[in-house]
CSV table of C-alpha atoms in Angstrom, one decimal:
chain,number,residue,atom,x,y,z
A,1,MET,CA,0.9,5.9,-8.2
A,2,LYS,CA,-2.0,4.3,-10.4
A,3,LYS,CA,-4.9,5.0,-8.2
A,4,PRO,CA,-8.1,3.0,-9.3
A,5,LYS,CA,-10.9,5.1,-10.7
A,6,ILE,CA,-14.3,3.6,-10.6
A,7,ASN,CA,-16.9,4.2,-13.2
A,8,GLY,CA,-20.2,4.6,-11.0
A,9,ASP,CA,-22.3,3.9,-14.3
A,10,MET,CA,-20.8,0.4,-14.5
A,11,CYS,CA,-20.1,-0.4,-10.8
A,12,MET,CA,-22.5,-2.9,-9.3
A,13,LYS,CA,-21.4,-2.2,-5.7
A,14,CYS,CA,-20.7,-6.0,-5.2
A,15,GLY,CA,-17.8,-5.6,-3.1
A,16,ALA,CA,-15.4,-7.8,-4.9
A,17,CYS,CA,-12.7,-5.2,-5.1
A,18,VAL,CA,-13.3,-4.4,-1.4
A,19,GLY,CA,-12.8,-7.8,-0.1
A,20,SER,CA,-9.8,-8.5,-2.3
A,21,CYS,CA,-7.9,-5.3,-1.6
A,22,PRO,CA,-4.6,-6.3,0.0
A,23,VAL,CA,-4.3,-3.1,2.0
A,24,ASN,CA,-7.9,-2.7,2.9
A,25,ALA,CA,-8.1,0.8,1.2
A,26,MET,CA,-11.6,0.2,-0.5
A,27,PHE,CA,-14.9,0.4,1.4
A,28,LEU,CA,-18.5,-0.3,0.1
A,29,ARG,CA,-20.9,2.3,0.9
A,30,GLU,CA,-24.6,1.7,0.0
A,31,TYR,CA,-24.3,3.6,-3.3
A,32,ILE,CA,-20.5,4.0,-3.8
A,33,VAL,CA,-17.1,2.3,-3.4
A,34,GLU,CA,-14.6,4.5,-1.8
A,35,VAL,CA,-10.9,4.3,-2.0
A,36,ASN,CA,-8.7,5.9,0.7
A,37,ASP,CA,-5.0,6.9,0.8
A,38,ASP,CA,-3.8,3.5,1.8
A,39,CYS,CA,-4.2,2.4,-1.8
A,40,THR,CA,-0.8,1.2,-3.2
A,41,GLY,CA,-2.0,1.2,-6.9
A,42,CYS,CA,-1.4,-2.5,-7.2
A,43,GLY,CA,-4.3,-2.9,-9.7
A,44,LEU,CA,-5.9,-5.9,-8.2
A,45,CYS,CA,-9.4,-4.3,-8.0
A,46,LYS,CA,-9.1,-3.6,-11.7
A,47,LYS,CA,-8.4,-7.1,-12.3
A,48,ILE,CA,-11.1,-8.6,-10.1
A,49,CYS,CA,-13.9,-6.4,-11.1
A,50,PRO,CA,-16.4,-8.7,-12.8
A,51,VAL,CA,-17.7,-6.0,-15.1
A,52,GLY,CA,-14.7,-3.9,-15.9
A,53,ALA,CA,-15.6,-0.8,-14.0
A,54,VAL,CA,-12.2,-0.1,-12.6
A,55,THR,CA,-9.6,1.8,-14.6
A,56,GLN,CA,-6.2,3.2,-13.3
A,57,GLU,CA,-5.1,6.7,-13.6
A,58,GLU,CA,-1.8,7.1,-15.1
B,1,MET,CA,-22.7,13.4,21.7
B,2,SER,CA,-23.9,10.2,20.0
B,3,ASP,CA,-26.7,7.9,21.1
B,4,VAL,CA,-25.5,4.9,23.1
B,5,LEU,CA,-27.1,1.4,22.7
B,6,GLU,CA,-26.2,-1.6,25.0
B,7,TYR,CA,-26.5,-5.2,24.1
B,8,ASP,CA,-24.9,-8.5,25.1
B,9,VAL,CA,-24.3,-9.5,21.6
B,10,LEU,CA,-24.0,-7.4,18.6
B,11,ILE,CA,-24.0,-9.0,15.1
B,12,ILE,CA,-22.8,-7.1,12.0
B,13,GLY,CA,-24.6,-8.1,9.0
B,14,ALA,CA,-28.0,-9.7,8.3
B,15,GLY,CA,-27.1,-12.6,5.8
B,16,PRO,CA,-28.0,-16.1,6.6
B,17,ALA,CA,-25.0,-16.7,9.0
B,18,GLY,CA,-25.7,-13.5,10.9
B,19,SER,CA,-29.3,-14.3,11.3
B,20,ALA,CA,-28.6,-18.0,12.2
B,21,THR,CA,-26.3,-16.6,14.9
B,22,ALA,CA,-28.8,-14.1,16.2
B,23,ARG,CA,-31.6,-16.7,16.2
B,24,TYR,CA,-29.7,-19.0,18.6
B,25,ALA,CA,-28.0,-16.3,20.5
B,26,ALA,CA,-31.5,-14.9,21.4
B,27,LYS,CA,-33.2,-18.3,22.0
B,28,ASN,CA,-30.6,-19.0,24.6
B,29,GLY,CA,-31.1,-15.8,26.4
B,30,ALA,CA,-28.7,-13.2,25.0
B,31,ARG,CA,-29.9,-9.8,24.5
B,32,THR,CA,-29.2,-9.5,20.7
B,33,LEU,CA,-28.9,-6.9,18.0
B,34,VAL,CA,-28.3,-7.3,14.3
B,35,ILE,CA,-27.3,-4.3,12.3
B,36,GLU,CA,-27.6,-4.4,8.4
B,37,LYS,CA,-26.0,-1.7,6.3
B,38,ARG,CA,-28.6,-2.1,3.5
B,39,GLN,CA,-32.0,-0.8,3.5
B,40,GLU,CA,-33.4,-4.4,2.7
B,41,ILE,CA,-32.2,-7.8,3.9
B,42,GLY,CA,-31.4,-10.2,1.1
B,43,SER,CA,-31.3,-7.6,-1.6
B,44,PRO,CA,-29.7,-7.1,-4.0
B,45,VAL,CA,-29.1,-10.9,-4.2
B,46,ARG,CA,-25.3,-11.8,-4.6
B,47,CYS,CA,-25.8,-15.4,-5.1
B,48,GLY,CA,-26.2,-18.3,-7.5
B,49,GLU,CA,-29.0,-19.6,-5.2
B,50,GLY,CA,-28.4,-23.3,-5.6
B,51,VAL,CA,-28.5,-24.9,-2.0
B,52,SER,CA,-29.0,-28.5,-0.6
B,53,LEU,CA,-31.7,-29.0,2.0
B,54,SER,CA,-29.4,-31.4,4.0
B,55,TRP,CA,-29.2,-28.9,6.9
B,56,ILE,CA,-32.8,-27.7,7.5
B,57,GLU,CA,-33.6,-30.1,10.3
B,58,GLU,CA,-30.5,-29.3,12.3
B,59,LEU,CA,-31.3,-25.6,11.8
B,60,GLU,CA,-35.1,-26.4,12.9
B,61,ILE,CA,-36.4,-25.0,9.5
B,62,LYS,CA,-40.0,-26.4,9.1
B,63,GLU,CA,-41.0,-24.6,5.9
B,64,TYR,CA,-38.9,-24.3,2.8
B,65,LYS,CA,-41.6,-24.0,0.1
B,66,ARG,CA,-42.0,-20.2,0.4
B,67,TRP,CA,-38.3,-19.4,-0.5
B,68,THR,CA,-37.8,-22.1,-3.1
B,69,ALA,CA,-38.0,-21.2,-6.7
B,70,ALA,CA,-37.3,-24.7,-8.1
B,71,LYS,CA,-36.6,-28.2,-6.8
B,72,VAL,CA,-34.1,-30.2,-9.0
B,73,LYS,CA,-33.8,-33.9,-9.5
B,74,GLY,CA,-30.0,-33.9,-9.8
B,75,ALA,CA,-27.0,-32.2,-11.5
B,76,ARG,CA,-25.5,-32.5,-14.9
B,77,LEU,CA,-21.7,-31.9,-15.5
B,78,TYR,CA,-20.4,-30.9,-19.0
B,79,SER,CA,-17.0,-31.4,-20.2
B,80,PRO,CA,-15.7,-28.9,-22.7
B,81,SER,CA,-16.2,-31.1,-25.6
B,82,GLY,CA,-19.7,-32.0,-24.4
B,83,HIS,CA,-19.6,-35.3,-22.4
B,84,VAL,CA,-22.2,-35.3,-19.8
B,85,LEU,CA,-22.2,-36.8,-16.2
B,86,GLU,CA,-25.5,-36.9,-14.6
B,87,ILE,CA,-25.4,-36.9,-10.8
B,88,THR,CA,-28.7,-38.0,-9.2
B,89,GLU,CA,-30.2,-37.2,-5.7
B,90,LYS,CA,-29.4,-40.7,-4.9
B,91,MET,CA,-25.7,-40.6,-5.9
B,92,ALA,CA,-25.3,-37.5,-3.8
B,93,GLY,CA,-26.5,-39.3,-0.6
B,94,ASN,CA,-30.2,-38.3,-1.1
B,95,GLU,CA,-29.3,-34.6,-0.7
B,96,VAL,CA,-32.3,-32.8,-2.1
B,97,GLY,CA,-31.2,-29.7,-4.2
B,98,VAL,CA,-33.3,-26.6,-4.6
B,99,VAL,CA,-32.7,-23.2,-6.2
B,100,CYS,CA,-33.9,-20.7,-3.6
B,101,GLU,CA,-35.0,-17.0,-3.6
B,102,ARG,CA,-32.3,-15.4,-1.5
B,103,ASP,CA,-34.3,-12.2,-0.9
B,104,VAL,CA,-37.1,-14.3,0.7
B,105,PHE,CA,-34.7,-16.7,2.2
B,106,ASP,CA,-32.8,-14.2,4.1
B,107,LYS,CA,-35.7,-12.4,5.4
B,108,GLU,CA,-37.2,-15.5,6.5
B,109,MET,CA,-34.0,-16.3,8.5
B,110,ALA,CA,-34.3,-12.9,10.0
B,111,ARG,CA,-37.9,-13.5,10.9
B,112,LEU,CA,-37.0,-16.6,12.8
B,113,ALA,CA,-34.3,-14.6,14.7
B,114,VAL,CA,-36.8,-11.9,15.5
B,115,GLU,CA,-39.4,-14.8,16.8
B,116,GLU,CA,-36.7,-15.6,19.3
B,117,GLY,CA,-36.3,-12.0,20.5
B,118,ALA,CA,-33.3,-10.5,18.4
B,119,ASP,CA,-33.5,-6.9,17.5
B,120,TYR,CA,-32.7,-5.6,14.0
B,121,MET,CA,-31.7,-2.3,12.7
B,122,MET,CA,-31.6,-1.5,9.0
B,123,LYS,CA,-29.5,1.0,7.1
B,124,THR,CA,-27.0,0.8,9.8
B,125,THR,CA,-23.2,0.7,9.1
B,126,ALA,CA,-20.4,-0.1,11.4
B,127,VAL,CA,-17.6,2.3,11.0
B,128,SER,CA,-15.0,1.2,13.6
B,129,LEU,CA,-14.7,-1.0,16.5
B,130,ILE,CA,-14.6,0.5,19.9
B,131,LYS,CA,-11.6,-0.9,22.0
B,132,GLU,CA,-10.9,-0.4,25.6
B,133,ASP,CA,-8.0,-1.9,27.4
B,134,GLY,CA,-7.2,-4.1,24.4
B,135,LYS,CA,-10.6,-5.6,24.4
B,136,ILE,CA,-13.4,-4.9,21.8
B,137,CYS,CA,-16.5,-3.6,23.4
B,138,GLY,CA,-18.7,-2.5,20.7
B,139,VAL,CA,-18.8,-0.5,17.4
B,140,LYS,CA,-19.3,3.0,16.2
B,141,ALA,CA,-22.0,3.2,13.7
B,142,ARG,CA,-23.9,5.4,11.4
B,143,SER,CA,-27.7,4.7,11.2
B,144,MET,CA,-29.8,6.8,9.0
B,145,GLY,CA,-27.5,9.7,9.0
B,146,LYS,CA,-26.9,9.6,12.8
B,147,GLU,CA,-23.8,8.7,14.7
B,148,LEU,CA,-24.2,5.8,17.2
B,149,GLU,CA,-22.4,3.9,19.7
B,150,ILE,CA,-23.3,0.3,20.1
B,151,ARG,CA,-21.7,-1.3,23.2
B,152,ALA,CA,-21.8,-5.1,23.5
B,153,ASP,CA,-19.8,-7.7,25.4
B,154,LEU,CA,-19.4,-9.7,22.2
B,155,VAL,CA,-19.2,-8.3,18.8
B,156,ILE,CA,-19.8,-10.9,15.9
B,157,GLY,CA,-18.7,-10.0,12.4
B,158,ALA,CA,-21.1,-11.6,9.8
B,159,ASP,CA,-20.3,-9.2,7.2
B,160,GLY,CA,-19.5,-11.4,4.3
B,161,PHE,CA,-16.6,-11.5,1.8
B,162,GLU,CA,-15.6,-8.0,2.2
B,163,SER,CA,-15.6,-8.3,5.9
B,164,GLN,CA,-14.2,-5.0,7.5
B,165,VAL,CA,-14.9,-6.4,11.0
B,166,GLY,CA,-12.2,-9.2,10.7
B,167,ARG,CA,-9.8,-6.7,9.2
B,168,TRP,CA,-10.3,-4.1,11.9
B,169,ALA,CA,-10.0,-6.7,14.5
B,170,GLY,CA,-6.6,-7.8,12.9
B,171,ILE,CA,-7.7,-11.4,12.6
B,172,TYR,CA,-6.4,-12.0,9.2
B,173,ASP,CA,-4.5,-10.8,6.2
B,174,ALA,CA,-5.7,-10.4,2.7
B,175,ILE,CA,-6.8,-13.4,0.8
B,176,PRO,CA,-4.4,-14.6,-1.8
B,177,PRO,CA,-5.6,-14.1,-5.4
B,178,GLN,CA,-5.6,-17.9,-6.2
B,179,ASP,CA,-8.1,-18.2,-3.4
B,180,ILE,CA,-10.5,-15.7,-4.8
B,181,MET,CA,-13.3,-16.4,-7.3
B,182,THR,CA,-14.8,-13.5,-9.1
B,183,CYS,CA,-18.3,-13.9,-10.3
B,184,PHE,CA,-20.8,-12.7,-12.7
B,185,GLN,CA,-24.3,-13.9,-13.3
B,186,TYR,CA,-27.4,-13.1,-15.4
B,187,ARG,CA,-30.9,-14.2,-14.6
B,188,MET,CA,-32.0,-15.2,-18.1
B,189,ALA,CA,-35.5,-15.6,-19.2
B,190,GLY,CA,-36.5,-17.4,-22.6
B,191,ILE,CA,-33.8,-20.0,-22.4
B,192,ASP,CA,-34.3,-23.6,-23.6
B,193,PHE,CA,-32.9,-26.1,-21.0
B,194,ASP,CA,-34.0,-28.9,-18.7
B,195,PRO,CA,-35.3,-27.1,-15.5
B,196,ASN,CA,-35.2,-30.3,-13.6
B,197,TYR,CA,-31.4,-30.3,-13.1
B,198,THR,CA,-28.7,-27.7,-12.1
B,199,HIS,CA,-26.1,-27.6,-14.9
B,200,PHE,CA,-22.3,-27.2,-14.5
B,201,TYR,CA,-19.9,-26.4,-17.3
B,202,MET,CA,-16.3,-27.3,-16.7
B,203,GLY,CA,-13.1,-26.1,-18.3
B,204,SER,CA,-11.7,-23.0,-20.0
B,205,SER,CA,-14.9,-21.2,-20.3
B,206,ALA,CA,-14.5,-20.3,-16.7
B,207,PRO,CA,-10.8,-20.5,-15.9
B,208,GLY,CA,-10.2,-22.1,-12.3
B,209,GLY,CA,-14.0,-22.1,-11.8
B,210,TYR,CA,-17.2,-23.1,-13.7
B,211,VAL,CA,-20.3,-21.9,-15.4
B,212,TRP,CA,-23.6,-22.8,-13.5
B,213,VAL,CA,-27.2,-22.8,-14.9
B,214,PHE,CA,-29.6,-23.0,-11.8
B,215,PRO,CA,-33.3,-23.2,-12.8
B,216,LYS,CA,-35.7,-20.8,-11.3
B,217,GLY,CA,-38.4,-22.2,-13.2
B,218,GLU,CA,-39.5,-23.3,-16.8
B,219,GLY,CA,-37.3,-21.3,-19.3
B,220,ILE,CA,-35.6,-19.1,-16.8
B,221,ALA,CA,-32.5,-19.7,-14.8
B,222,ASN,CA,-29.4,-18.1,-13.0
B,223,VAL,CA,-26.6,-18.5,-15.6
B,224,GLY,CA,-23.4,-17.2,-14.1
B,225,LEU,CA,-19.6,-18.2,-13.7
B,226,GLY,CA,-16.8,-17.8,-11.3
B,227,VAL,CA,-13.2,-17.4,-12.4
B,228,GLN,CA,-10.1,-17.7,-10.3
B,229,LEU,CA,-8.7,-14.0,-9.8
B,230,SER,CA,-5.2,-15.4,-10.4
B,231,MET,CA,-6.2,-16.8,-13.8
B,232,LEU,CA,-7.6,-13.4,-15.2
B,233,ASP,CA,-5.0,-11.6,-17.5
B,234,GLY,CA,-6.7,-8.2,-17.1
B,235,LYS,CA,-7.9,-8.3,-20.7
B,236,LYS,CA,-11.2,-10.1,-20.3
B,237,THR,CA,-13.7,-9.6,-17.5
B,238,PRO,CA,-15.9,-12.3,-16.0
B,239,LYS,CA,-18.8,-10.7,-17.6
B,240,GLU,CA,-17.0,-10.9,-20.9
B,241,TYR,CA,-16.2,-14.7,-20.3
B,242,LEU,CA,-20.0,-15.2,-19.5
B,243,ASP,CA,-21.2,-13.3,-22.6
B,244,GLU,CA,-18.9,-15.5,-24.7
B,245,PHE,CA,-20.3,-18.7,-23.2
B,246,ILE,CA,-23.9,-17.6,-23.7
B,247,ALA,CA,-23.1,-16.5,-27.3
B,248,SER,CA,-21.6,-19.9,-28.1
B,249,HIS,CA,-24.4,-22.1,-26.5
B,250,ASP,CA,-27.7,-22.4,-28.7
B,251,GLN,CA,-29.8,-23.0,-25.7
B,252,PHE,CA,-28.9,-19.9,-24.0
B,253,LYS,CA,-28.1,-17.4,-26.8
B,254,ASP,CA,-31.6,-16.3,-27.5
B,255,GLY,CA,-32.5,-15.8,-24.0
B,256,GLU,CA,-32.7,-12.2,-22.3
B,257,PRO,CA,-31.0,-11.1,-19.1
B,258,ILE,CA,-33.6,-9.8,-16.4
B,259,ASP,CA,-31.1,-9.4,-13.6
B,260,MET,CA,-27.4,-9.0,-13.1
B,261,VAL,CA,-25.3,-10.0,-10.1
B,262,ALA,CA,-21.7,-9.6,-9.6
B,263,GLY,CA,-19.6,-10.6,-6.5
B,264,ALA,CA,-16.6,-12.4,-5.3
B,265,VAL,CA,-16.1,-15.5,-2.8
B,266,ALA,CA,-13.1,-16.7,-0.9
B,267,VAL,CA,-12.4,-20.3,-1.9
B,268,THR,CA,-9.6,-20.8,0.9
B,269,HIS,CA,-8.7,-23.0,3.7
B,270,PRO,CA,-10.0,-22.2,7.2
B,271,PRO,CA,-8.0,-19.3,8.8
B,272,GLU,CA,-5.9,-20.1,11.9
B,273,THR,CA,-8.2,-18.1,14.1
B,274,VAL,CA,-11.6,-16.3,13.8
B,275,THR,CA,-11.8,-14.9,17.3
B,276,THR,CA,-10.1,-12.3,19.4
B,277,ASP,CA,-10.8,-10.8,22.8
B,278,GLY,CA,-14.6,-9.8,22.8
B,279,LEU,CA,-15.0,-10.8,19.1
B,280,LEU,CA,-15.8,-13.7,16.7
B,281,LEU,CA,-16.6,-14.0,13.0
B,282,VAL,CA,-19.1,-16.2,11.3
B,283,GLY,CA,-20.1,-17.1,7.7
B,284,ASP,CA,-18.2,-15.8,4.7
B,285,ALA,CA,-16.5,-13.3,6.9
B,286,SER,CA,-14.9,-16.4,8.6
B,287,ARG,CA,-14.1,-17.9,5.2
B,288,VAL,CA,-16.1,-21.3,5.5
B,289,VAL,CA,-17.3,-21.0,1.9
B,290,ASP,CA,-17.0,-24.6,0.5
B,291,PRO,CA,-13.8,-24.2,-1.6
B,292,MET,CA,-14.9,-26.8,-4.3
B,293,THR,CA,-18.3,-25.4,-4.8
B,294,GLY,CA,-18.1,-21.8,-3.7
B,295,GLY,CA,-21.3,-22.4,-1.7
B,296,GLY,CA,-21.4,-20.5,1.5
B,297,ILE,CA,-25.0,-20.7,2.8
B,298,VAL,CA,-25.0,-24.3,4.4
B,299,ASN,CA,-21.7,-23.8,6.3
B,300,GLY,CA,-22.5,-20.3,7.4
B,301,MET,CA,-25.7,-21.3,8.8
B,302,LYS,CA,-24.4,-24.5,10.6
B,303,GLN,CA,-21.6,-22.3,12.0
B,304,GLY,CA,-24.0,-19.5,12.9
B,305,LYS,CA,-26.0,-21.9,15.0
B,306,ILE,CA,-22.7,-23.0,16.9
B,307,ALA,CA,-21.8,-19.3,17.3
B,308,GLY,CA,-25.3,-18.2,18.5
B,309,GLU,CA,-25.3,-20.9,21.1
B,310,PHE,CA,-21.8,-20.1,22.1
B,311,ALA,CA,-22.4,-16.5,22.3
B,312,ALA,CA,-25.3,-17.2,24.9
B,313,LYS,CA,-22.9,-19.4,26.8
B,314,CYS,CA,-20.3,-16.4,27.0
B,315,VAL,CA,-23.1,-14.2,28.3
B,316,SER,CA,-24.2,-16.6,31.0
B,317,GLU,CA,-20.6,-17.3,32.1
B,318,GLY,CA,-19.5,-13.7,31.7
B,319,ARG,CA,-16.6,-14.8,29.5
B,320,PHE,CA,-15.7,-13.0,26.4
B,321,ASP,CA,-11.9,-13.5,26.3
B,322,LYS,CA,-10.0,-15.2,23.4
B,323,GLU,CA,-9.2,-18.1,25.6
B,324,PHE,CA,-12.8,-18.9,26.3
B,325,LEU,CA,-13.8,-18.2,22.6
B,326,LYS,CA,-11.6,-21.2,21.9
B,327,GLY,CA,-14.6,-23.4,22.6
B,328,TYR,CA,-16.3,-21.8,19.7
B,329,GLU,CA,-13.3,-22.3,17.5
B,330,LYS,CA,-13.3,-26.1,18.5
B,331,GLU,CA,-17.0,-26.7,17.9
B,332,TRP,CA,-17.1,-25.3,14.4
B,333,ARG,CA,-13.8,-26.8,13.3
B,334,ASP,CA,-15.0,-30.3,14.6
B,335,GLN,CA,-18.2,-29.9,12.4
B,336,LEU,CA,-16.7,-28.3,9.2
B,337,GLY,CA,-12.9,-28.1,9.5
B,338,ASN,CA,-11.9,-31.4,7.8
B,339,LYS,CA,-14.3,-31.1,4.9
B,340,LEU,CA,-13.1,-27.6,4.3
B,341,TRP,CA,-9.6,-28.6,4.2
B,342,ARG,CA,-10.2,-31.7,2.0
B,343,ASN,CA,-12.2,-29.7,-0.3
B,344,TYR,CA,-9.6,-26.9,-0.4
B,345,MET,CA,-7.0,-29.4,-1.4
B,346,ALA,CA,-9.1,-30.9,-4.1
B,347,LYS,CA,-9.9,-27.4,-5.5
B,348,GLU,CA,-6.1,-26.8,-5.7
B,349,LYS,CA,-6.0,-29.6,-8.0
B,350,ALA,CA,-9.2,-29.3,-9.8
B,351,THR,CA,-8.3,-25.6,-10.8
B,352,LYS,CA,-5.3,-26.8,-12.6
B,353,LEU,CA,-7.0,-29.3,-14.9
B,354,THR,CA,-6.8,-28.8,-18.6
B,355,ASP,CA,-9.9,-29.0,-20.8
B,356,ASP,CA,-8.5,-32.3,-22.2
B,357,THR,CA,-8.5,-33.8,-18.7
B,358,PHE,CA,-12.0,-32.5,-17.8
B,359,ASP,CA,-13.1,-34.4,-21.1
B,360,LYS,CA,-11.3,-37.6,-20.1
B,361,VAL,CA,-12.6,-37.5,-16.5
B,362,ILE,CA,-16.3,-36.7,-17.3
B,363,ASP,CA,-16.2,-39.3,-20.2
B,364,ALA,CA,-14.8,-41.9,-17.7
B,365,LEU,CA,-17.3,-41.3,-15.2
B,366,SER,CA,-20.4,-41.0,-17.4
B,367,GLU,CA,-19.7,-44.6,-18.6
B,368,LEU,CA,-19.7,-45.8,-15.0
B,369,LYS,CA,-22.7,-46.4,-12.9
B,370,LEU,CA,-21.6,-44.5,-9.7
B,371,ASN,CA,-23.6,-45.3,-6.8
B,372,GLN,CA,-22.2,-42.6,-4.8
B,373,VAL,CA,-20.4,-39.4,-5.4
B,374,SER,CA,-17.3,-38.7,-3.3
B,375,ILE,CA,-13.8,-37.8,-4.4
B,376,GLY,CA,-12.7,-41.3,-3.7
B,377,ALA,CA,-15.3,-42.7,-5.9
B,378,ILE,CA,-14.5,-40.4,-8.7
B,379,LEU,CA,-10.7,-41.1,-8.5
B,380,GLU,CA,-11.3,-44.9,-8.4
B,381,GLY,CA,-13.7,-44.6,-11.6
B,382,VAL,CA,-11.1,-42.5,-13.6
B,383,LYS,CA,-8.4,-44.7,-12.6
B,384,GLU,CA,-9.7,-47.6,-14.7
B,385,LYS,CA,-9.8,-45.9,-17.9
B,386,TYR,CA,-7.2,-43.1,-17.6
B,387,PRO,CA,-4.7,-44.3,-14.9
B,388,GLU,CA,-2.2,-41.5,-15.9
B,389,LEU,CA,-4.6,-38.9,-14.7
B,390,ILE,CA,-4.7,-40.3,-11.3
B,391,GLU,CA,-1.0,-40.2,-10.4
B,392,GLU,CA,-1.1,-36.7,-9.1
B,393,PHE,CA,-4.3,-37.3,-7.2
B,394,GLN,CA,-2.8,-40.5,-5.6
B,395,ASP,CA,-2.5,-39.0,-2.2
B,396,MET,CA,-6.2,-38.2,-2.0
B,397,LEU,CA,-7.4,-41.9,-2.5
């Protein structure tokens, strides 16, 4: 499973990944985006990220 | 034991739609609370900030100068090879366009709600819905490190594109990627452009979307773009698309960024329902962003007014069930539904146009003297010069 990894230095906390997550596994906190265990590793969050802050672990 | 608060109406999210809802709910007698997860309303800004003023009378807004950065005379549309179509205020049905200061704007909308008696709590996040006997009757929340229970007869989700409330309530599924625009914007200073116009660049510099330049004053503008999620190949980010656009345009390449904004919008058709027992949605959370422009403020506020007035009616009648909330569904769809569907279908076609087609369309239109800009008038105009382009749009004429 390729769980997303969010680079906190690049992340703008914009919520683009949160709103587009097909299984609602991402949450926008005030200073961080969290990913829970519902994540299926589909990679949409990586694709949508406006600044490229999301990578996927192999 | 967590603290318990009780209200008639609880609104989650203090954006324009949430505050418009709060204002009209409170004005019509509902005890109303708005919770906002951030520490400041309207900040950080996640918006291009271009908006028409067509709605301000309806929303009883008397003063707009305080939240207006620049007033424009019209819009200019650029095709990939440089044809320009100028759309004046008159052509757009005398709709005055402005570029606003969203951080000021959102606070002003909140102030108007407070004037009517609405309560606000900042840095307060909803963490789950409270459900009893299958009916939603409030939320569990965290406020400044404290656990809180907020009970309300009607919960209103105004929590934007990334709405949790809508998903918790099981109102809708994920948005399909072809209906999501992912956006990036700089505010750029030191650029050379005409600040009397908003500028739109069509074509492959922003696949499935467009580049916007919205003036904030002389030499300064919001320069951003939206790209259709399903057209991204994972190799180039929206930021990289924008950087490329800026580097290849002389009027922008020497400017400097003084602000960065990212975000996403749903450019989809209206969902089947935005209500359930004890709960309704407004604004971006109910997916009323105009699918053609990606603009959400006007629809969100108009719908917010309807939601607020309806919420007060729920309170006075003591009815919060889904059956009763159909009245809200009907009212907002009567006002916004047709246009949302029409623009959704137009978007579906527009996002598939090639650079060559954009060149031809904008070329043909720029030679005409259009009196009025409507999808019909545009199609008629293009038909004369490039009839072959119109065939697949025939059903929209």
